[in-house]
Short mmCIF file of C-alpha atoms in Angstrom, two decimals:
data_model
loop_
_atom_site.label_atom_id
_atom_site.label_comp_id
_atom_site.label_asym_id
_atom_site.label_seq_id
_atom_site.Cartn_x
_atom_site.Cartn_y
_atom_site.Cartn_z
CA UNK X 1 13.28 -48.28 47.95
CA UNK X 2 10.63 -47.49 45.17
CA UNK X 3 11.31 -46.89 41.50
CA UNK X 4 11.10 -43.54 40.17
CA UNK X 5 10.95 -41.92 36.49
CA UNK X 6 14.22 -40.18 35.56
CA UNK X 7 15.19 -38.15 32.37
CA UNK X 8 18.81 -39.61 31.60
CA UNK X 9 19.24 -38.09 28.06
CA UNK X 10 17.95 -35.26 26.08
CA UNK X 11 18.17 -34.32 22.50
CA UNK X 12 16.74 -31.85 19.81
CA UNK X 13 16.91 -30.48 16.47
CA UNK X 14 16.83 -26.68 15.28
CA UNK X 15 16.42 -26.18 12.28
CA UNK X 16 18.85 -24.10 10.08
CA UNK X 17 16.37 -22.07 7.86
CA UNK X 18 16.38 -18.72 10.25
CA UNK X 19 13.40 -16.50 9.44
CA UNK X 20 13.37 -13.12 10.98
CA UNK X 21 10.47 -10.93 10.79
CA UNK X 22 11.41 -8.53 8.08
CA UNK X 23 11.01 -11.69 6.06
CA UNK X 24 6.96 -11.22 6.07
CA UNK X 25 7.10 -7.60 5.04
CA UNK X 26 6.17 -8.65 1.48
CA UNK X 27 3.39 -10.72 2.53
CA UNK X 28 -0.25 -10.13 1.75
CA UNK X 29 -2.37 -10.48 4.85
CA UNK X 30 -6.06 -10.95 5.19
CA UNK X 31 -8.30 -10.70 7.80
CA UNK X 32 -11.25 -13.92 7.89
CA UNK X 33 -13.52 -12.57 6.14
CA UNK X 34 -10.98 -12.67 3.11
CA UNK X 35 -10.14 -8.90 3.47
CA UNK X 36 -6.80 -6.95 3.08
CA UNK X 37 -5.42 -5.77 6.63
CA UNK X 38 -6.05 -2.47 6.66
CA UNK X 39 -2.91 -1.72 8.09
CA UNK X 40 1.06 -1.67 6.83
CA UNK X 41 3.02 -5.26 7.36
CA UNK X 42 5.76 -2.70 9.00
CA UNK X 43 2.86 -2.15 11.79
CA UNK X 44 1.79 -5.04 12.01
CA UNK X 45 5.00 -6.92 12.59
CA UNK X 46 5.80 -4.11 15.02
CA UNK X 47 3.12 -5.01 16.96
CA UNK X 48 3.29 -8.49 16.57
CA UNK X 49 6.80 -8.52 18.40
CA UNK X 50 5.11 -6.56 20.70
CA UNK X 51 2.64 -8.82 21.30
CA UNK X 52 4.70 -12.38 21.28
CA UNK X 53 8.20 -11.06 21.80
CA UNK X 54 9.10 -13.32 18.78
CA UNK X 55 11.40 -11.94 16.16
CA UNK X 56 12.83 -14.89 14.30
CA UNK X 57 11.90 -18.44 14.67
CA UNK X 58 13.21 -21.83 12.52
CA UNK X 59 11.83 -23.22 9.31
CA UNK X 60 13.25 -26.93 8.50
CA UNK X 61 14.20 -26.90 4.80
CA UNK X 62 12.84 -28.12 1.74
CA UNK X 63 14.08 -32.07 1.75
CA UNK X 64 13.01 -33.24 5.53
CA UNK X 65 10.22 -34.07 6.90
CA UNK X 66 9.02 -34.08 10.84
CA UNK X 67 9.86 -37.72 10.99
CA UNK X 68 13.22 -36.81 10.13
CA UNK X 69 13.85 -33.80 12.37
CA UNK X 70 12.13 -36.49 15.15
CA UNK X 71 14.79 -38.84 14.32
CA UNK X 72 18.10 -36.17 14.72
CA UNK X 73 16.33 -35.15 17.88
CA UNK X 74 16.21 -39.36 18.95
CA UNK X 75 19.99 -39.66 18.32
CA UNK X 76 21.01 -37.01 19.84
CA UNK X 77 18.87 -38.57 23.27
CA UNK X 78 20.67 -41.54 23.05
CA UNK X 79 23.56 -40.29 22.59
CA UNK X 80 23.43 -38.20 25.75
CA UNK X 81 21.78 -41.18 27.71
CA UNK X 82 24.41 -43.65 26.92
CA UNK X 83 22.28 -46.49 26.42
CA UNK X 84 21.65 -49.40 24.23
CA UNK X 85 18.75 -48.25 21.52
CA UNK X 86 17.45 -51.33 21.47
CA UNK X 87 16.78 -51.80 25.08
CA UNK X 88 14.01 -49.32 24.65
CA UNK X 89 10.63 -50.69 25.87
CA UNK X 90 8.40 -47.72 24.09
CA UNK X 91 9.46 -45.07 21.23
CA UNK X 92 6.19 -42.18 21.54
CA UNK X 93 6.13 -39.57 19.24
CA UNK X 94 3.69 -36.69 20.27
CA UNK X 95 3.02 -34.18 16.54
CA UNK X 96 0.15 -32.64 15.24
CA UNK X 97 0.77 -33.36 11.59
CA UNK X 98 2.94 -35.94 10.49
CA UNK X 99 4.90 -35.35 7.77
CA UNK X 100 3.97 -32.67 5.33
CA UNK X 101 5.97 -32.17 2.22
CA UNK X 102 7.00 -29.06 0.83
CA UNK X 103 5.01 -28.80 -2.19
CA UNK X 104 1.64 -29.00 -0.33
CA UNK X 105 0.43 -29.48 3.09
CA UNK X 106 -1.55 -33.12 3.00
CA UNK X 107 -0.64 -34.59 6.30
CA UNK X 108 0.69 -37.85 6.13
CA UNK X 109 0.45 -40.43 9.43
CA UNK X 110 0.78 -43.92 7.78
CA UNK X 111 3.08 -45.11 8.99
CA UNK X 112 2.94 -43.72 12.37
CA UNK X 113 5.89 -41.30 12.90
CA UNK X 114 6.84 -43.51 15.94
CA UNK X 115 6.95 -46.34 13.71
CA UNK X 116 9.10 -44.41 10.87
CA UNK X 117 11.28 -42.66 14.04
CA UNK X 118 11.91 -46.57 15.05
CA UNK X 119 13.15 -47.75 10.79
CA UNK X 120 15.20 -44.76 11.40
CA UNK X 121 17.04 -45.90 14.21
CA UNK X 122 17.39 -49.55 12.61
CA UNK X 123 16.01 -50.95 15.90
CA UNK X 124 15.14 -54.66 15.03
CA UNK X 125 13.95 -55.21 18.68
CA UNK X 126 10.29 -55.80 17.93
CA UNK X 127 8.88 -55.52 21.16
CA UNK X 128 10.26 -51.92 21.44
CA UNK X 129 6.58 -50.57 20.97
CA UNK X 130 6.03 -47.64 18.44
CA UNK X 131 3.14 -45.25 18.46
CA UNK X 132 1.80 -41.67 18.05
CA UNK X 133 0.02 -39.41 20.38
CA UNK X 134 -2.16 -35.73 19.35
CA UNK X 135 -2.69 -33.43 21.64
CA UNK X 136 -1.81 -30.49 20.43
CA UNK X 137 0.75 -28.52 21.92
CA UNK X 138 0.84 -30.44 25.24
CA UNK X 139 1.36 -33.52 23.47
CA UNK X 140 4.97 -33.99 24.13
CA UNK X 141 4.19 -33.61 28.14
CA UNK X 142 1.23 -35.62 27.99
CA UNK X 143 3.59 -38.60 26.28
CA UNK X 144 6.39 -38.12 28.79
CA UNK X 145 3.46 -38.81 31.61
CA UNK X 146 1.86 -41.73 29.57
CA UNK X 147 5.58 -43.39 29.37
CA UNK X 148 5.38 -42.35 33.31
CA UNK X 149 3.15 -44.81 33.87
CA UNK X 150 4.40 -47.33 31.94
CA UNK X 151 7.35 -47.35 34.28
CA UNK X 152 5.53 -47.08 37.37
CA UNK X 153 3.36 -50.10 36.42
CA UNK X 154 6.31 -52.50 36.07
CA UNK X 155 6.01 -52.64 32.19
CA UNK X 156 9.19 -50.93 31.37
CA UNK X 157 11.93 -49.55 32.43
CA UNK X 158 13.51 -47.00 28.99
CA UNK X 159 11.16 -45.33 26.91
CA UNK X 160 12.06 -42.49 24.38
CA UNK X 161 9.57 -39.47 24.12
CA UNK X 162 9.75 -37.04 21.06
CA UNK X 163 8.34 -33.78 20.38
CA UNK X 164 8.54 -32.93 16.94
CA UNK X 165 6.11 -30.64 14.10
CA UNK X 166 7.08 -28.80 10.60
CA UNK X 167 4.25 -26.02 11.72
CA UNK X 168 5.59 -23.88 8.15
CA UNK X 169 3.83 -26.01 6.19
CA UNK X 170 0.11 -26.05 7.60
CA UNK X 171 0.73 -22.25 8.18
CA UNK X 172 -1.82 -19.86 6.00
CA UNK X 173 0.59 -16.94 4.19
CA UNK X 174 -2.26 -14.40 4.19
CA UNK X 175 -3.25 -15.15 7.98
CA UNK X 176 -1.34 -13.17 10.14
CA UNK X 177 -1.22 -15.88 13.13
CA UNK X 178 1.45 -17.85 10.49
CA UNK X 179 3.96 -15.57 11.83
CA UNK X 180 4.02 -17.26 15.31
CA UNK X 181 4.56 -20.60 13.78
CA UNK X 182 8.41 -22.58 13.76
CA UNK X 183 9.49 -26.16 13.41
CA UNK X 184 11.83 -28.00 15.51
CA UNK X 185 12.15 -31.45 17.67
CA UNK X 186 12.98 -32.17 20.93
CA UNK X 187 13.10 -35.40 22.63
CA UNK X 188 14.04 -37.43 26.12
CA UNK X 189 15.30 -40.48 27.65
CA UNK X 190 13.02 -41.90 30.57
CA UNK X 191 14.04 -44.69 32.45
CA UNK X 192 13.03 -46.04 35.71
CA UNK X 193 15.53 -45.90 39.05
CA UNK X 194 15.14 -47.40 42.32
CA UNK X 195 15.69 -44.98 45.14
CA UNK X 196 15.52 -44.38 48.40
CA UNK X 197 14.61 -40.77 48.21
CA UNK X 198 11.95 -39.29 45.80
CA UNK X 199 13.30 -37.97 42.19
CA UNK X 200 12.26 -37.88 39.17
CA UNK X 201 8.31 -37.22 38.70
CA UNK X 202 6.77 -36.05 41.15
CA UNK X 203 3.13 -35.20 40.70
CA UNK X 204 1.26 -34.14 37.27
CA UNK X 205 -2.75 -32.87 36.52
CA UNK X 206 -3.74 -33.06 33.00
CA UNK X 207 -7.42 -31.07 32.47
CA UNK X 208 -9.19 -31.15 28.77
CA UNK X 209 -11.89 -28.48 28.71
CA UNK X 210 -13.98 -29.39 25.41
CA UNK X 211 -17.21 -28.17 26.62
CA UNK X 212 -16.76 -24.60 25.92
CA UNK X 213 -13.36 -24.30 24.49
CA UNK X 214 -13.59 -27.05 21.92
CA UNK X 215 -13.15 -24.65 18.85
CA UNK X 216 -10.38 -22.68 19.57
CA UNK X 217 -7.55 -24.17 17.30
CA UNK X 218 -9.34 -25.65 13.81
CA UNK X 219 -8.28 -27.05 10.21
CA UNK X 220 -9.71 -24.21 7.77
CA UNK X 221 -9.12 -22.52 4.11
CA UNK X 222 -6.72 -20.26 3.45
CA UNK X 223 -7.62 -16.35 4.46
CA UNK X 224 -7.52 -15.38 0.61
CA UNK X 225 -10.65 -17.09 -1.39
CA UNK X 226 -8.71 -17.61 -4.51
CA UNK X 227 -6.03 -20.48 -2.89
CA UNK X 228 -6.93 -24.03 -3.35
CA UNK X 229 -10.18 -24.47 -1.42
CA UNK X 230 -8.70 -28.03 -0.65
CA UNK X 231 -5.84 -26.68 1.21
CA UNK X 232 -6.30 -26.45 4.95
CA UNK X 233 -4.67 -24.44 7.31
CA UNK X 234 -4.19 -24.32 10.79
CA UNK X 235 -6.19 -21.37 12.54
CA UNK X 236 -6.74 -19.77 15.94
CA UNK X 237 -8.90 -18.01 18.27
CA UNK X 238 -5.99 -16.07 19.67
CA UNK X 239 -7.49 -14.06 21.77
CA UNK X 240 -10.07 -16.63 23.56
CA UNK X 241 -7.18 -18.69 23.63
CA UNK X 242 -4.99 -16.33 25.62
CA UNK X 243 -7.22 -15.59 28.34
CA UNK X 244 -7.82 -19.37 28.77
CA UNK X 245 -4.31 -20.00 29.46
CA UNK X 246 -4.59 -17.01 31.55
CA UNK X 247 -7.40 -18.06 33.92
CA UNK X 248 -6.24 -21.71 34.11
CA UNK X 249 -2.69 -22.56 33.45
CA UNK X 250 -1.58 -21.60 36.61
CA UNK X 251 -4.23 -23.05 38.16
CA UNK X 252 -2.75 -26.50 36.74
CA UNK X 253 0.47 -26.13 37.80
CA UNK X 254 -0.86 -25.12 41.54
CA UNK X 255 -2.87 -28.30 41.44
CA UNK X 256 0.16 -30.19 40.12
CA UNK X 257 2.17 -28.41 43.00
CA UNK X 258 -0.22 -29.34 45.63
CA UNK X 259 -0.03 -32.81 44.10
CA UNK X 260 3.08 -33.18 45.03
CA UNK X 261 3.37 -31.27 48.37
CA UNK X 262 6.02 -28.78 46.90
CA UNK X 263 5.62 -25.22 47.38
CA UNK X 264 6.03 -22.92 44.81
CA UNK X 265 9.24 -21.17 46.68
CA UNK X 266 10.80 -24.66 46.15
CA UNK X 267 10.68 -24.74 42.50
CA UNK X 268 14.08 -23.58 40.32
CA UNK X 269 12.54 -23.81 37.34
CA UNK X 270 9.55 -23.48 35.70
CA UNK X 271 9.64 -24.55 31.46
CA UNK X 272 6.48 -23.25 30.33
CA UNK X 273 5.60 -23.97 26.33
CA UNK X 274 6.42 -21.23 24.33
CA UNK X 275 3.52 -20.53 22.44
CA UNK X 276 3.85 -16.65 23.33
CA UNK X 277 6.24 -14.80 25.45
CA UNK X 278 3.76 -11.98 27.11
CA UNK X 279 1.38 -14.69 27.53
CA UNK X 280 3.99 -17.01 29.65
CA UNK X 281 5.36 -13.80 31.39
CA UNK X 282 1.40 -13.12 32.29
CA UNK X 283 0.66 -17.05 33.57
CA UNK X 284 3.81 -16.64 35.39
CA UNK X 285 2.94 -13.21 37.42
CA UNK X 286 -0.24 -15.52 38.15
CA UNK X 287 1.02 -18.57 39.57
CA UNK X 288 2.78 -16.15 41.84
CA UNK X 289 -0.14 -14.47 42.95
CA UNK X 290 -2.00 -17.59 43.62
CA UNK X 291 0.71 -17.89 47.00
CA UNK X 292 0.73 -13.76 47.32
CA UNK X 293 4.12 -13.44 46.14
CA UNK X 294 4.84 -10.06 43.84
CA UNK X 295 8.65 -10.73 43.68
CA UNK X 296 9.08 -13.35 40.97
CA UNK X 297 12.90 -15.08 41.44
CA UNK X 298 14.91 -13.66 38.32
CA UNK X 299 15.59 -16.22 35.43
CA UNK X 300 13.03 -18.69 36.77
CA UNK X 301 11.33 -18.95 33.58
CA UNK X 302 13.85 -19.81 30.70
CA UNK X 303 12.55 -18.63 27.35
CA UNK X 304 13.62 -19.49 24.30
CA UNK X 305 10.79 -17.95 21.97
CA UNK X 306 12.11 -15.07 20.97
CA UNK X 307 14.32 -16.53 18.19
CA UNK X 308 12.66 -19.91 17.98
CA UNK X 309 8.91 -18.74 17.74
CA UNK X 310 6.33 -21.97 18.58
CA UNK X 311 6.86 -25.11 17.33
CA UNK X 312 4.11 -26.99 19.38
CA UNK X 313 4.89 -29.86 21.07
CA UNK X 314 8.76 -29.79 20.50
CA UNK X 315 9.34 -26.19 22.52
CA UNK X 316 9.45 -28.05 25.86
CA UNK X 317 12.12 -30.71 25.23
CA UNK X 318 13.61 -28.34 23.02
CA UNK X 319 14.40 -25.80 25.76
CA UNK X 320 15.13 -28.51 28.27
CA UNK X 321 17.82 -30.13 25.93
CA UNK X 322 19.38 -26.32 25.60
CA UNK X 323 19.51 -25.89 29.32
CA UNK X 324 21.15 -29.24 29.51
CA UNK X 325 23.69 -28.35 27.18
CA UNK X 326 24.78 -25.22 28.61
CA UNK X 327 23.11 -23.48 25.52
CA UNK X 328 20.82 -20.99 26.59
CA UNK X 329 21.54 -17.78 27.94
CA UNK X 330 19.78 -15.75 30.74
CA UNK X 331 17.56 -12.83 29.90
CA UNK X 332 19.89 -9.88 29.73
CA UNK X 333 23.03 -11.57 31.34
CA UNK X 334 25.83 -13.24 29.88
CA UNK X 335 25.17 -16.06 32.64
CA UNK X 336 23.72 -19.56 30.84
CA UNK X 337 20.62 -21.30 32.58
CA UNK X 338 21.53 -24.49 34.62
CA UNK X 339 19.67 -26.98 35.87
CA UNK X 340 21.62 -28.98 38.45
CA UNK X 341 21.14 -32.32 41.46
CA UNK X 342 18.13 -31.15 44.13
CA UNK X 343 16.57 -28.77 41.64
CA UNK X 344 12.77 -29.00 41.17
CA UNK X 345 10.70 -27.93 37.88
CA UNK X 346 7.85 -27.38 36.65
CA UNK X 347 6.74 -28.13 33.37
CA UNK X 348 3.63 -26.91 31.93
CA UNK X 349 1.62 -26.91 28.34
CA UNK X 350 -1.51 -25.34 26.95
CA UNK X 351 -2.83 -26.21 23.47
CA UNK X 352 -5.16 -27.85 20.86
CA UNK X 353 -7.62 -24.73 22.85
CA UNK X 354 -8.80 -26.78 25.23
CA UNK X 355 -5.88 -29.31 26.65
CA UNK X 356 -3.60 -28.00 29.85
CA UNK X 357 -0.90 -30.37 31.56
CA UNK X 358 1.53 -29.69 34.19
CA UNK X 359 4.22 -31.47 35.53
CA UNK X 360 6.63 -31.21 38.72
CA UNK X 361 10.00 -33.34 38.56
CA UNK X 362 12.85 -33.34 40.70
CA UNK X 363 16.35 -33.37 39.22
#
């Protein structure tokens, strides 16, 4: 017998603010160097779709915050795990942020959101520990593998890992990247099990390439010189970015694979972050081709971008928690995604332009 790291609950929060893309036809959009596209919003929303496949995503509204949408997506976990909130060894809330009000975007982190998420919950337990972790998009992952080895080493056995970011309000109006960016929370129960046969986690790799990637993702003014020079905004090397997660992504979730001596052909699922939906189609075709298969198996690859657009580090236990729930539909098919006893998955994030996790757990 050994003990093993098992989901046993999963929760999230989607915002009811729906934003389609017709919405940024009346937006004025600048190029860096503080220049009016040169081209109609119609086009370039056209080819934005194109591009990302996204043609809505969710904005929270005006009176929450992220540690509130972190919260809804909490309850809901617990809910769904059954358990005792405060029997929870560790709360760890992975963001980018922390709350940012409506009215301007000054990120607030003190308290930590963990530590906010935890008040919320009216957990008197004090040795339930609460705590943040950045990473950028793969910070949710890289907290569910910290809380990994928490249980591994003995020192706990329930630990609740959120996912949450209000991306709408660190989003530049004039830049036309803002149009990728959603809100939302997503979050899991982890507990340890003793077993006789392996489940759970499997094997993870976690690389952080800062040497020549360090600079992709920055804090920067608005794309029109006349905002408030004080305001910062979140901005992107998209393309440098793309090909990174290109040439490396599914290099991360081979080494994960190999990790954990499963073969790709073994895998039922593989939740990629949905930071753009061309982009995960393209790491996709290459994982494949890294074991010379050209027939990828149909559905394989739930996707939920396409009417949720990227909200960072909550995407993955966002789309989890809808698969759970029987709430996401299959690509072109009327059949729902499932995720059922013996499956194996993959997760697997890319973000902050330099940080790449992956993941292999077995239901």
């Amino acid at each position: 017998m050994a003990i093993y790291s098992i989901i046993s609950g999963t929760g999230s929060y989607i915002p009811t603010n729906s934003v389609k893309n017709e919405a940024f036809l009346s937006n004025e959009f600048h190029d860096s160097y503080d220049k009016p596209v040169n081209k109609s919003n119609q086009y370039i929303i056209d080819k934005f779709l194109e591009i990302t496949t996204i043609s809505e995503r969710r904005y929270v509204t005006k009176d929450l915050l992220t540690s509130d949408i972190a919260f809804f997506a909490a309850e809901n976990a617990i809910e769904k795990a059954g358990i005792d909130k405060e029997s929870l060894d560790y709360i760890i809330v992975a963001h980018n942020f922390g709350d940012v009000h409506h009215d301007n975007n000054r990120t607030d982190n003190v308290p930590s959101l963990a530590a906010r998420v935890k008040h919320k919950l009216n957990i008197e337990n004090p040795y339930t520990v609460a705590y943040d972790i950045l990473f950028g998009c793969p910070g949710w992952l890289q907290a569910f593998i910290q809380a990994h080895y928490y249980i591994q080493s003995g020192d706990a056995k329930r630990i609740l890992v959120i996912g949450a970011d209000v991306l709408s309000r660190i989003s530049d109006p004039y830049d036309r990247d803002s149009m990728l960016y959603a809100d939302g929370a997503g979050a899991v129960i982890l507990e340890a099990l003793e077993s006789g046969e392996p489940v759970g986690i499997m094997g993870h790799v976690t690389r952080s390439d800062t040497k020549d990637y360090l600079n992709m993702l920055n804090m920067g003014p608005s794309f029109k010189s006349t905002e408030n020079p004080q305001d910062l905004y979140l901005k992107m090397n998209g393309r440098k970015l793309y090909q990174y997660a290109l040439e490396t992504v599914p290099l991360a979730i081979k080494a994960a694979l190999d990790k954990s001596n499963t073969d790709i052909r073994d895998i039922n699922k593989v939740l990629i972050h949905q930071a753009n939906g061309k982009m995960d189609e393209a790491i996709l075709k290459r994982l494949y081709a890294l074991y010379d298969i050209n027939d990828i198996p149909k559905d394989v690859m739930p996707m939920s971008i396409s009417y949720l657009g990227n909200s960072s580090v909550a995407t993955l236990p966002t789309l989890l928690d809808l698969i759970m729930r029987d709430r996401l539909m299959q690509s072109g098919s009327t059949e729902k995604h499932k995720i059922k006893k013996g499956d194996k998955i993959v997760f697997a994030s890319v973000g902050a332009g330099m940080n790449i996790n992956a993941l292999v757990y077995s239901v």
